[in-house]
Structures are given as structure tokens and as C-alpha cells.
Coordinates of N, CA and C in Angstrom, one line a residue:
Chain A
X192 N 368.1 3.9 64.8 CA 368.5 4.9 63.9 C 369.8 5.7 64.4
X193 N 370.3 6.6 63.6 CA 371.4 7.3 63.9 C 371.1 8.3 65.1
X194 N 372.1 8.6 65.9 CA 371.9 9.5 67.0 C 373.1 10.3 67.4
X195 N 372.9 11.4 68.1 CA 374.0 12.3 68.5 C 373.8 12.6 70.0
X196 N 374.9 12.5 70.8 CA 374.9 12.8 72.2 C 375.9 13.9 72.5
X197 N 375.4 14.9 73.1 CA 376.3 16.0 73.5 C 376.4 16.1 75.0
X198 N 377.5 16.7 75.5 CA 377.7 16.9 76.9 C 376.6 17.8 77.4
X199 N 376.1 17.6 78.6 CA 375.0 18.4 79.1 C 375.5 19.7 79.5
X200 N 374.7 20.7 79.3 CA 375.1 22.0 79.8 C 374.2 22.4 81.1
X201 N 374.2 23.7 81.4 CA 374.9 24.7 80.7 C 376.4 24.7 81.2
X202 N 377.2 25.3 80.3 CA 378.7 25.4 80.5 C 379.0 26.9 80.7
X203 N 379.6 27.2 81.8 CA 380.0 28.6 82.1 C 381.5 28.7 82.3
X204 N 382.1 29.6 81.5 CA 383.6 29.8 81.6 C 383.9 31.3 81.7
X205 N 385.1 31.5 82.1 CA 385.6 32.9 82.1 C 386.3 33.2 80.7
X206 N 386.3 34.4 80.4 CA 386.9 34.8 79.1 C 388.3 34.3 79.1
X207 N 388.8 33.9 77.9 CA 390.1 33.4 77.6 C 390.3 32.0 78.1
X208 N 389.3 31.3 78.7 CA 389.5 29.9 79.1 C 389.4 29.0 77.9
X209 N 389.9 27.8 78.1 CA 389.9 26.7 77.0 C 388.5 26.1 77.0
X210 N 388.0 25.8 75.9 CA 386.6 25.2 75.7 C 386.7 23.9 75.1
X211 N 386.0 22.9 75.7 CA 385.7 21.6 75.0 C 384.2 21.3 75.2
X212 N 383.5 21.0 74.2 CA 382.2 20.5 74.2 C 382.2 19.1 73.6
X213 N 381.9 18.1 74.3 CA 381.9 16.8 73.8 C 380.7 16.4 73.0
X214 N 381.0 15.6 71.9 CA 380.0 15.1 71.0 C 380.3 13.7 70.6
X215 N 379.5 12.7 70.8 CA 379.7 11.4 70.2 C 378.4 11.0 69.4
X216 N 378.6 10.1 68.5 CA 377.6 9.7 67.6 C 377.5 8.2 67.4
X217 N 376.3 7.8 67.0 CA 376.0 6.4 66.6 C 375.5 6.5 65.2
X218 N 376.1 5.8 64.3 CA 375.6 5.8 62.9 C 376.1 4.6 62.1
X219 N 375.3 4.2 61.2 CA 375.8 3.2 60.2 C 376.4 4.0 59.1
X220 N 377.4 3.4 58.5 CA 378.1 4.1 57.4 C 379.0 5.2 57.9
X221 N 379.2 6.2 57.0 CA 380.2 7.2 57.3 C 379.5 8.6 57.1
X222 N 378.9 9.1 58.2 CA 378.1 10.3 58.1 C 379.0 11.5 58.0
X223 N 378.5 12.6 57.5 CA 379.1 13.9 57.7 C 378.8 14.4 59.1
X224 N 379.7 15.2 59.6 CA 379.5 15.7 61.0 C 379.5 17.3 61.0
X225 N 378.7 17.9 61.8 CA 378.6 19.3 61.8 C 378.5 19.9 63.2
X226 N 378.9 21.1 63.4 CA 378.7 21.9 64.6 C 377.9 23.2 64.1
X227 N 376.8 23.4 64.7 CA 376.0 24.6 64.5 C 376.0 25.5 65.8
X228 N 375.8 26.8 65.6 CA 375.7 27.7 66.7 C 374.4 28.5 66.6
X229 N 373.8 28.7 67.7 CA 372.5 29.5 67.7 C 372.6 30.6 68.8
X230 N 372.6 31.9 68.3 CA 372.6 33.0 69.2 C 371.1 33.3 69.6
X231 N 370.9 34.0 70.7 CA 369.6 34.2 71.3 C 368.6 34.7 70.2
X232 N 367.4 34.1 70.1 CA 366.3 34.5 69.3 C 366.6 34.3 67.8
X233 N 367.6 33.6 67.4 CA 367.9 33.4 66.0 C 367.9 32.0 65.6
X234 N 368.1 31.8 64.3 CA 368.2 30.4 63.7 C 369.6 29.9 63.9
X235 N 369.8 28.7 63.4 CA 371.2 28.1 63.5 C 372.1 28.5 62.4
X236 N 373.3 28.6 62.7 CA 374.3 28.9 61.7 C 375.4 27.8 61.7
X237 N 375.8 27.4 60.5 CA 376.9 26.4 60.5 C 378.2 27.0 61.0
X238 N 378.8 26.3 61.9 CA 380.1 26.7 62.5 C 381.2 26.0 61.8
X239 N 381.1 24.7 61.7 CA 382.2 24.0 61.0 C 381.6 22.6 60.6
X240 N 382.4 21.9 59.7 CA 381.9 20.5 59.3 C 383.1 19.7 59.0
X241 N 382.9 18.4 58.9 CA 383.9 17.4 58.5 C 383.2 16.3 57.8
X242 N 383.7 15.8 56.7 CA 382.9 14.9 55.9 C 383.5 13.5 55.9
X243 N 384.7 13.3 56.4 CA 385.3 11.9 56.5 C 386.3 11.9 57.7
X244 N 386.6 10.6 58.0 CA 387.4 10.4 59.2 C 388.8 11.1 59.1
X245 N 389.2 11.6 60.2 CA 390.4 12.4 60.4 C 390.4 13.8 59.9
X246 N 389.3 14.2 59.2 CA 389.1 15.6 58.8 C 389.0 16.5 60.0
X247 N 389.6 17.7 59.9 CA 389.4 18.7 60.9 C 388.7 19.9 60.3
X248 N 387.5 20.2 61.0 CA 386.8 21.4 60.6 C 387.3 22.5 61.5
X249 N 387.3 23.7 60.9 CA 387.7 24.9 61.7 C 387.1 26.2 61.2
X250 N 386.8 27.1 62.2 CA 386.2 28.3 61.8 C 386.2 29.2 63.1
X251 N 386.5 30.5 62.9 CA 386.5 31.5 64.0 C 387.2 31.0 65.3
X252 N 388.3 30.3 65.1 CA 389.0 29.8 66.3 C 388.5 28.5 66.8
X253 N 387.4 28.0 66.4 CA 386.8 26.7 66.8 C 387.4 25.6 65.9
X254 N 387.6 24.4 66.5 CA 388.0 23.3 65.8 C 387.3 22.0 66.2
X255 N 387.2 21.0 65.3 CA 386.7 19.7 65.7 C 387.2 18.7 64.7
X256 N 387.6 17.5 65.2 CA 388.2 16.5 64.4 C 387.3 15.3 64.4
X257 N 387.1 14.8 63.2 CA 386.2 13.6 63.0 C 387.0 12.3 63.4
X258 N 386.7 11.8 64.5 CA 387.4 10.6 65.1 C 386.5 9.4 64.9
X259 N 386.8 8.6 63.9 CA 386.0 7.4 63.6 C 386.2 6.3 64.7
X260 N 387.4 6.2 65.2 CA 387.7 5.1 66.2 C 386.9 5.3 67.5
X261 N 386.7 6.6 67.8 CA 386.0 6.9 69.1 C 384.6 7.4 68.8
X262 N 384.2 7.5 67.6 CA 382.9 8.0 67.1 C 382.6 9.4 67.8
X263 N 383.6 10.3 67.7 CA 383.5 11.5 68.4 C 383.8 12.7 67.4
X264 N 383.3 13.9 67.8 CA 383.5 15.1 67.1 C 383.5 16.3 68.1
X265 N 384.4 16.3 69.0 CA 384.4 17.3 70.1 C 384.8 18.7 69.6
X266 N 384.1 19.7 70.1 CA 384.3 21.1 69.7 C 385.3 21.7 70.7
X267 N 386.3 22.4 70.2 CA 387.4 23.0 71.0 C 387.6 24.4 70.6
X268 N 388.0 25.3 71.5 CA 388.5 26.6 71.2 C 389.5 27.0 72.3
X269 N 390.6 27.5 71.9 CA 391.7 27.8 72.8 C 391.5 28.9 73.8
X270 N 390.7 29.9 73.4 CA 390.5 31.1 74.2 C 389.2 31.7 73.8
X271 N 388.2 31.5 74.7 CA 386.8 31.9 74.4 C 386.6 33.4 74.7
X272 N 385.7 34.0 74.1 CA 385.3 35.4 74.3 C 383.8 35.5 74.7
X273 N 383.5 36.6 75.3 CA 382.1 36.8 75.7 C 381.1 36.6 74.5
X274 N 381.6 37.0 73.3 CA 380.7 36.9 72.1 C 380.5 35.5 71.7
X275 N 381.2 34.5 72.3 CA 381.0 33.1 72.0 C 379.8 32.5 72.7
X276 N 379.2 33.3 73.6 CA 378.1 32.8 74.4 C 376.9 32.5 73.4
X277 N 376.4 31.3 73.5 CA 375.4 30.8 72.5 C 375.1 29.4 72.9
X278 N 374.2 28.8 72.1 CA 373.9 27.4 72.2 C 374.6 26.7 71.0
X279 N 375.3 25.6 71.3 CA 376.0 24.9 70.3 C 375.4 23.5 70.1
X280 N 375.2 23.1 68.8 CA 374.5 21.9 68.4 C 375.5 21.0 67.6
X281 N 375.7 19.8 67.9 CA 376.4 18.8 67.1 C 375.3 18.1 66.3
X282 N 375.7 17.8 65.0 CA 374.7 17.1 64.2 C 375.5 16.2 63.2
X283 N 374.7 15.2 62.7 CA 375.3 14.3 61.7 C 374.3 14.2 60.6
X284 N 374.8 13.8 59.4 CA 374.0 13.6 58.2 C 373.7 12.1 58.1
X285 N 372.4 11.8 58.4 CA 371.9 10.4 58.3 C 371.7 10.0 56.8
X286 N 372.7 9.2 56.3 CA 372.6 8.9 54.9 C 371.4 8.1 54.5
X287 N 371.0 7.2 55.4 CA 369.9 6.3 55.1 C 368.6 7.0 55.1
X288 N 368.3 7.9 56.1 CA 367.1 8.6 56.2 C 367.1 9.9 55.4
X289 N 368.2 10.3 54.9 CA 368.4 11.5 54.2 C 367.9 12.7 55.0
X290 N 368.5 12.8 56.2 CA 368.1 14.0 57.1 C 369.2 14.2 58.1
X291 N 369.2 15.4 58.6 CA 370.2 15.8 59.7 C 369.6 15.3 61.0
X292 N 370.5 14.8 61.9 CA 370.1 14.4 63.2 C 370.9 15.3 64.2
X293 N 370.2 16.0 65.1 CA 370.9 16.9 66.0 C 371.0 16.4 67.4
X294 N 372.1 16.8 68.1 CA 372.2 16.6 69.6 C 371.2 17.6 70.3
X295 N 371.2 17.5 71.6 CA 370.3 18.3 72.4 C 370.7 19.7 72.6
X296 N 371.9 20.0 72.2 CA 372.4 21.4 72.3 C 373.1 21.6 73.7
X297 N 374.1 22.5 73.7 CA 374.8 22.8 74.9 C 374.9 24.3 75.0
X298 N 374.3 24.9 76.1 CA 374.3 26.3 76.3 C 375.6 26.7 76.9
X299 N 376.3 27.7 76.3 CA 377.6 28.2 76.7 C 377.5 29.6 77.1
X300 N 378.0 29.9 78.3 CA 378.0 31.3 78.8 C 379.4 31.7 79.1
X301 N 379.9 32.8 78.6 CA 381.3 33.3 78.9 C 381.2 34.6 79.7
X302 N 381.8 34.5 80.8 CA 381.8 35.7 81.7 C 383.0 36.5 81.5
X303 N 382.9 37.9 81.5 CA 384.1 38.7 81.3 C 385.0 38.6 82.5
Chain B
X278 N 370.5 38.9 47.8 CA 371.2 38.0 48.6 C 370.4 36.7 48.7
X279 N 371.1 35.5 48.6 CA 370.4 34.3 48.7 C 370.2 33.9 50.2
X280 N 369.1 33.3 50.4 CA 368.9 32.9 51.8 C 367.5 32.2 52.0
X281 N 367.2 32.0 53.3 CA 365.9 31.4 53.6 C 365.2 32.3 54.6
X282 N 363.9 32.6 54.2 CA 363.2 33.6 55.0 C 361.9 32.9 55.6
X283 N 361.8 33.2 56.9 CA 360.6 32.7 57.6 C 359.8 34.0 58.0
X284 N 358.5 33.8 57.9 CA 357.7 34.9 58.4 C 356.4 34.4 59.0
X285 N 355.8 35.1 60.0 CA 356.4 36.2 60.7 C 357.4 35.8 61.7
X286 N 358.1 36.7 62.4 CA 359.1 36.3 63.4 C 358.3 36.0 64.7
X287 N 357.2 36.7 65.0 CA 356.4 36.4 66.1 C 355.0 36.2 65.7
X288 N 354.3 35.2 66.3 CA 352.9 34.9 65.9 C 352.1 34.5 67.1
X289 N 351.0 35.1 67.3 CA 350.1 34.8 68.4 C 348.8 34.3 67.8
X290 N 348.3 33.2 68.4 CA 347.0 32.7 68.0 C 346.2 32.2 69.2
X291 N 344.9 32.2 69.0 CA 344.0 31.6 70.0 C 344.0 30.1 69.9
X292 N 343.8 29.5 71.0 CA 343.7 28.0 71.1 C 342.6 27.6 70.2
X293 N 342.8 26.5 69.4 CA 341.8 26.0 68.5 C 341.8 26.5 67.1
X294 N 342.7 27.5 66.8 CA 342.8 28.0 65.5 C 344.0 27.3 64.8
X295 N 343.8 27.1 63.5 CA 344.9 26.7 62.7 C 345.8 27.9 62.3
X296 N 347.1 27.7 62.2 CA 348.0 28.8 61.8 C 349.0 28.3 60.8
X297 N 349.4 29.1 59.8 CA 350.4 28.7 58.8 C 351.6 29.5 58.9
X298 N 352.8 28.8 59.0 CA 354.0 29.5 59.1 C 354.7 29.4 57.7
X299 N 355.2 30.6 57.3 CA 355.8 30.7 55.9 C 357.3 30.4 55.9
X300 N 357.8 29.7 54.9 CA 359.2 29.5 54.7 C 359.5 29.5 53.2
X301 N 360.4 30.4 52.8 CA 360.7 30.6 51.4 C 362.3 30.6 51.3
X302 N 362.8 30.0 50.2 CA 364.2 30.0 50.0 C 364.5 30.3 48.5
X303 N 365.6 31.1 48.3 CA 366.0 31.4 46.9 C 367.4 30.8 46.7
X304 N 367.7 29.7 47.3 CA 369.0 29.1 47.2 C 369.0 28.0 46.1
X305 N 367.8 27.7 45.6 CA 367.7 26.6 44.6 C 367.9 25.3 45.2
X306 N 367.6 25.1 46.5 CA 367.8 23.9 47.2 C 366.6 22.9 47.0
X307 N 366.9 21.6 46.8 CA 365.9 20.7 46.6 C 365.2 20.3 48.0
X308 N 366.0 20.2 49.0 CA 365.5 19.7 50.3 C 365.1 20.8 51.2
X309 N 364.0 20.6 51.9 CA 363.6 21.6 53.0 C 363.1 20.8 54.2
X310 N 363.2 21.5 55.3 CA 362.9 20.8 56.6 C 362.2 21.8 57.5
X311 N 361.3 21.2 58.4 CA 360.8 22.0 59.6 C 361.2 21.3 60.9
X312 N 361.7 22.2 61.8 CA 362.0 21.7 63.1 C 361.3 22.5 64.2
X313 N 361.1 21.8 65.3 CA 360.5 22.5 66.4 C 361.5 22.5 67.5
X314 N 361.6 23.7 68.3 CA 362.6 23.8 69.4 C 361.8 24.3 70.6
X315 N 362.0 23.6 71.7 CA 361.4 24.0 72.9 C 362.5 24.4 73.9
X316 N 362.2 25.2 74.9 CA 363.2 25.7 75.8 C 364.1 24.6 76.4
X317 N 365.4 24.7 76.3 CA 366.2 23.7 76.9 C 366.3 22.4 76.2
X318 N 365.7 22.3 75.0 CA 365.7 21.1 74.2 C 366.3 21.3 72.9
X319 N 366.7 20.2 72.3 CA 367.3 20.3 71.0 C 366.2 20.4 69.9
X320 N 366.6 20.2 68.7 CA 365.7 20.3 67.5 C 365.0 19.0 67.3
X321 N 363.7 19.1 67.0 CA 363.0 17.9 66.7 C 362.4 18.0 65.3
X322 N 362.5 17.1 64.4 CA 362.1 17.2 63.1 C 360.6 16.9 62.9
X323 N 359.9 17.8 62.3 CA 358.5 17.7 62.1 C 358.2 17.1 60.7
X324 N 358.6 17.7 59.7 CA 358.4 17.2 58.3 C 359.7 17.6 57.5
X325 N 359.9 16.8 56.4 CA 360.9 17.2 55.5 C 360.5 16.8 54.1
X326 N 361.1 17.5 53.1 CA 360.7 17.3 51.7 C 362.0 17.3 50.9
X327 N 362.2 16.3 50.1 CA 363.4 16.2 49.3 C 363.1 16.6 47.8
X328 N 361.9 16.8 47.5 CA 361.5 17.2 46.1 C 360.1 17.8 46.1
X329 N 359.9 18.6 45.1 CA 358.5 19.2 44.9 C 357.5 18.1 44.9
X330 N 356.3 18.4 45.5 CA 355.2 17.5 45.6 C 355.4 16.2 46.3
X331 N 356.4 16.2 47.2 CA 356.7 15.0 48.0 C 357.2 15.4 49.3
X332 N 356.8 14.8 50.4 CA 357.3 15.1 51.7 C 357.1 13.9 52.7
X333 N 357.9 13.9 53.7 CA 357.9 12.7 54.7 C 357.7 13.3 56.1
X334 N 357.0 12.5 56.9 CA 356.9 12.8 58.3 C 358.2 12.6 59.0
X335 N 358.5 13.5 60.0 CA 359.6 13.4 60.8 C 359.2 12.7 62.1
X336 N 359.9 13.1 63.2 CA 359.7 12.4 64.5 C 358.4 12.9 65.2
X337 N 357.9 14.1 64.9 CA 356.8 14.6 65.7 C 355.8 15.3 64.8
X338 N 355.3 14.6 63.7 CA 354.4 15.1 62.7 C 353.0 15.3 63.2
X339 N 352.6 14.6 64.2 CA 351.2 14.7 64.6 C 350.7 16.1 64.9
X340 N 349.6 16.5 64.3 CA 349.1 17.9 64.6 C 349.7 18.9 63.7
X341 N 350.5 18.5 62.7 CA 351.1 19.4 61.7 C 350.8 18.9 60.3
X342 N 350.8 19.9 59.4 CA 350.7 19.5 57.9 C 351.6 20.4 57.1
X343 N 352.0 20.0 56.0 CA 352.9 20.8 55.1 C 352.4 20.6 53.6
X344 N 353.0 21.4 52.8 CA 352.8 21.2 51.3 C 354.1 21.7 50.7
X345 N 354.3 21.1 49.5 CA 355.5 21.5 48.7 C 355.1 21.6 47.2
X346 N 354.4 22.7 46.9 CA 353.9 22.9 45.6 C 354.9 23.6 44.7
X347 N 355.8 24.3 45.3 CA 356.9 25.0 44.6 C 358.2 24.6 45.3
X348 N 359.3 24.6 44.5 CA 360.6 24.3 45.0 C 361.0 25.3 46.1
X349 N 360.7 26.5 46.0 CA 361.2 27.5 46.9 C 360.3 27.7 48.2
X350 N 359.2 27.0 48.3 CA 358.3 27.3 49.4 C 357.9 26.0 50.1
X351 N 357.8 26.1 51.4 CA 357.5 24.9 52.2 C 356.7 25.3 53.5
X352 N 355.5 25.7 53.3 CA 354.7 26.2 54.5 C 354.3 25.1 55.4
X353 N 354.3 25.5 56.7 CA 353.9 24.5 57.8 C 352.6 25.0 58.4
X354 N 351.6 24.2 58.5 CA 350.4 24.5 59.2 C 350.3 23.8 60.5
X355 N 350.1 24.5 61.6 CA 350.0 24.0 62.9 C 348.5 23.9 63.2
X356 N 347.9 22.7 63.3 CA 346.5 22.6 63.4 C 346.1 22.5 64.8
X357 N 344.8 22.6 65.0 CA 344.2 22.6 66.4 C 344.4 21.2 67.1
X358 N 344.8 20.2 66.3 CA 345.1 18.9 66.9 C 346.4 18.8 67.6
X359 N 347.3 19.8 67.4 CA 348.6 19.9 68.0 C 348.3 20.3 69.5
X360 N 348.7 19.4 70.4 CA 348.4 19.7 71.8 C 349.1 20.8 72.5
X361 N 350.4 20.9 72.1 CA 351.2 22.0 72.7 C 351.9 22.8 71.7
X362 N 351.3 23.6 70.9 CA 351.8 24.3 69.8 C 352.8 25.4 70.1
X363 N 352.8 26.0 71.3 CA 353.7 27.1 71.6 C 355.1 26.6 71.6
X364 N 355.9 27.2 70.7 CA 357.3 26.8 70.5 C 358.0 27.7 69.5
X365 N 359.3 27.5 69.3 CA 360.1 28.2 68.3 C 360.2 27.2 67.1
X366 N 359.8 27.7 65.9 CA 359.8 26.8 64.7 C 360.9 27.3 63.8
X367 N 361.7 26.3 63.3 CA 362.8 26.6 62.4 C 362.6 25.9 61.1
X368 N 362.8 26.6 60.0 CA 362.8 26.0 58.7 C 364.3 26.0 58.2
X369 N 364.6 25.0 57.4 CA 365.9 24.8 56.9 C 365.9 24.3 55.5
X370 N 366.9 24.4 54.7 CA 367.0 23.8 53.4 C 368.5 23.3 53.2
X371 N 368.6 22.4 52.3 CA 369.9 21.9 51.9 C 369.9 21.6 50.4
X372 N 371.1 21.5 49.8 CA 371.3 21.6 48.4 C 370.6 20.4 47.6
X373 N 370.6 19.2 48.2 CA 370.1 18.1 47.4 C 369.7 17.0 48.4
X374 N 369.3 15.8 47.8 CA 369.0 14.7 48.6 C 370.1 14.1 49.4
X375 N 371.3 14.3 48.9 CA 372.5 14.0 49.7 C 372.5 14.8 51.0
X376 N 372.9 14.3 52.1 CA 372.8 15.0 53.3 C 374.0 15.9 53.5
X377 N 373.8 17.2 53.1 CA 374.9 18.2 53.2 C 374.4 19.2 54.3
X378 N 375.2 20.2 54.5 CA 374.9 21.2 55.5 C 373.6 21.9 55.2
X379 N 372.9 22.2 56.2 CA 371.6 22.9 56.1 C 371.7 24.4 56.4
X380 N 370.9 25.2 55.7 CA 370.8 26.6 56.0 C 369.5 26.9 56.7
X381 N 369.6 27.7 57.7 CA 368.4 27.9 58.5 C 367.8 29.3 58.4
X382 N 366.5 29.4 58.5 CA 365.9 30.7 58.6 C 366.0 31.2 60.1
X383 N 365.5 32.4 60.3 CA 365.6 33.1 61.6 C 364.6 32.6 62.6
X384 N 363.6 31.8 62.2 CA 362.7 31.2 63.1 C 361.4 32.0 63.3
X385 N 360.4 31.3 63.7 CA 359.1 31.9 64.0 C 358.7 31.4 65.4
X386 N 358.5 32.4 66.3 CA 358.1 32.0 67.7 C 356.6 32.1 67.7
X387 N 355.9 31.0 67.9 CA 354.5 30.8 67.9 C 354.0 30.7 69.4
X388 N 353.1 31.6 69.7 CA 352.5 31.5 71.1 C 351.0 31.4 70.9
X389 N 350.5 30.3 71.5 CA 349.0 30.1 71.5 C 348.5 30.3 72.9
X390 N 347.5 31.2 72.9 CA 346.9 31.6 74.2 C 345.4 31.1 74.3

């Protein structure tokens, strides 16, 4: 079945550093791709999405580009803030099974 | 405000008791999902429903049961057959059978003692 692999965490950075969280996927067809963020003790919130190859999703300074040739959807931000500390999940929409498939999550901590 | 509501936020139960977690949405979404999250792990799908009166098992359905009698409600029962029920449970919904973005509730943290 379809699957998502994220870089292992935890990731610790200093404020204003550049962030990359890697995400690759395995899927049949052309899934939609998503990044979700989870703050402590809360549910997940959609951060950004892309529905077809070469689409770039962006929100709150975060960006990710749907790369079909490398089956990747890496999350980037040019200058992180302490408030970006959270767990980030990459996900894809499995068209065949009609469900979302999540990566294992990457815990990000930003130090002042 | 439209959204998805889980209750309660914290739940404590004695071992061997069944417990039901509530999930209600007023987004008019057809599809609803239950996920389990354990510390340091990702989300694992328990059950999902694409339409009223129909639901499918996810990856870890053993020891759980659900019902979908109304479009807006998708309660999850954690039965005594679930070996390790202590976890954070997340409910989600999406607009249709097509796989679009999901909206999540705030979660219920279940502790079994």
C-alpha cells in the first residue's frame, strides 16, 4: 500500500535558522500531499498542501513542492521562530483506499 | 463556528471497562476517521467511515468498535479486549469520499489504570 517516510527527529535548531524536514512517499497514481502540524496536547492542523506535480504549497512562511520525479515533499522555512516548535506530519491521500496515510512525525524544537 | 468536537479531553477508566469517546462534526462532511497516537509515534488508523451506516477497519481495529448512525457523529468504543488502551485518540473528518484534507478534533487522552 501507499506509505510516507519522514526524516527522524527530534530536530533542534536555533531561532532564525533554516529548516528542512524531509518527506518521501510511495504511491500508485497521483496522490495529494499534505503537511500537518501538532502543538502540544492538541489535534493536528493542516499547514499546507499540494494536489499535483510541481505544485508548491505555502503557509506561515513554510513551503513544500510536490516533486513527482523524486517522490518527495520536503518542508522548508527560511527563518524559524520559537513558536514553530511542534510535531510535523507529512501525509498523502491514498486514492485507492480512500484514506490519509501519515508519516511518523518529526518533533521540532526551536531554541531562542 | 464549524468544526469537529471531541469529548471529553481527558478520560480515566479502570482496566476491564468499556469506554466510549465522542466525536461530533458540523462541517457536513461525509467521511470521518479515528486515529490513535502513542508517544513518539505517528498516527495509526483505527476505523473510518465514508458514509452513514457504513464503516471500515483501519490498521489497528482489534479491541475497538464504532457506529455511524448519523452523518455528524462517529463515536469510538474502546473495549476491554484492547490490550493497551492508554493513548491519545484523534477524530477527523473530510468533505467527501475523495481524499481531501482532513480536519481534526482536539483529541481525547485516555488513561486506563
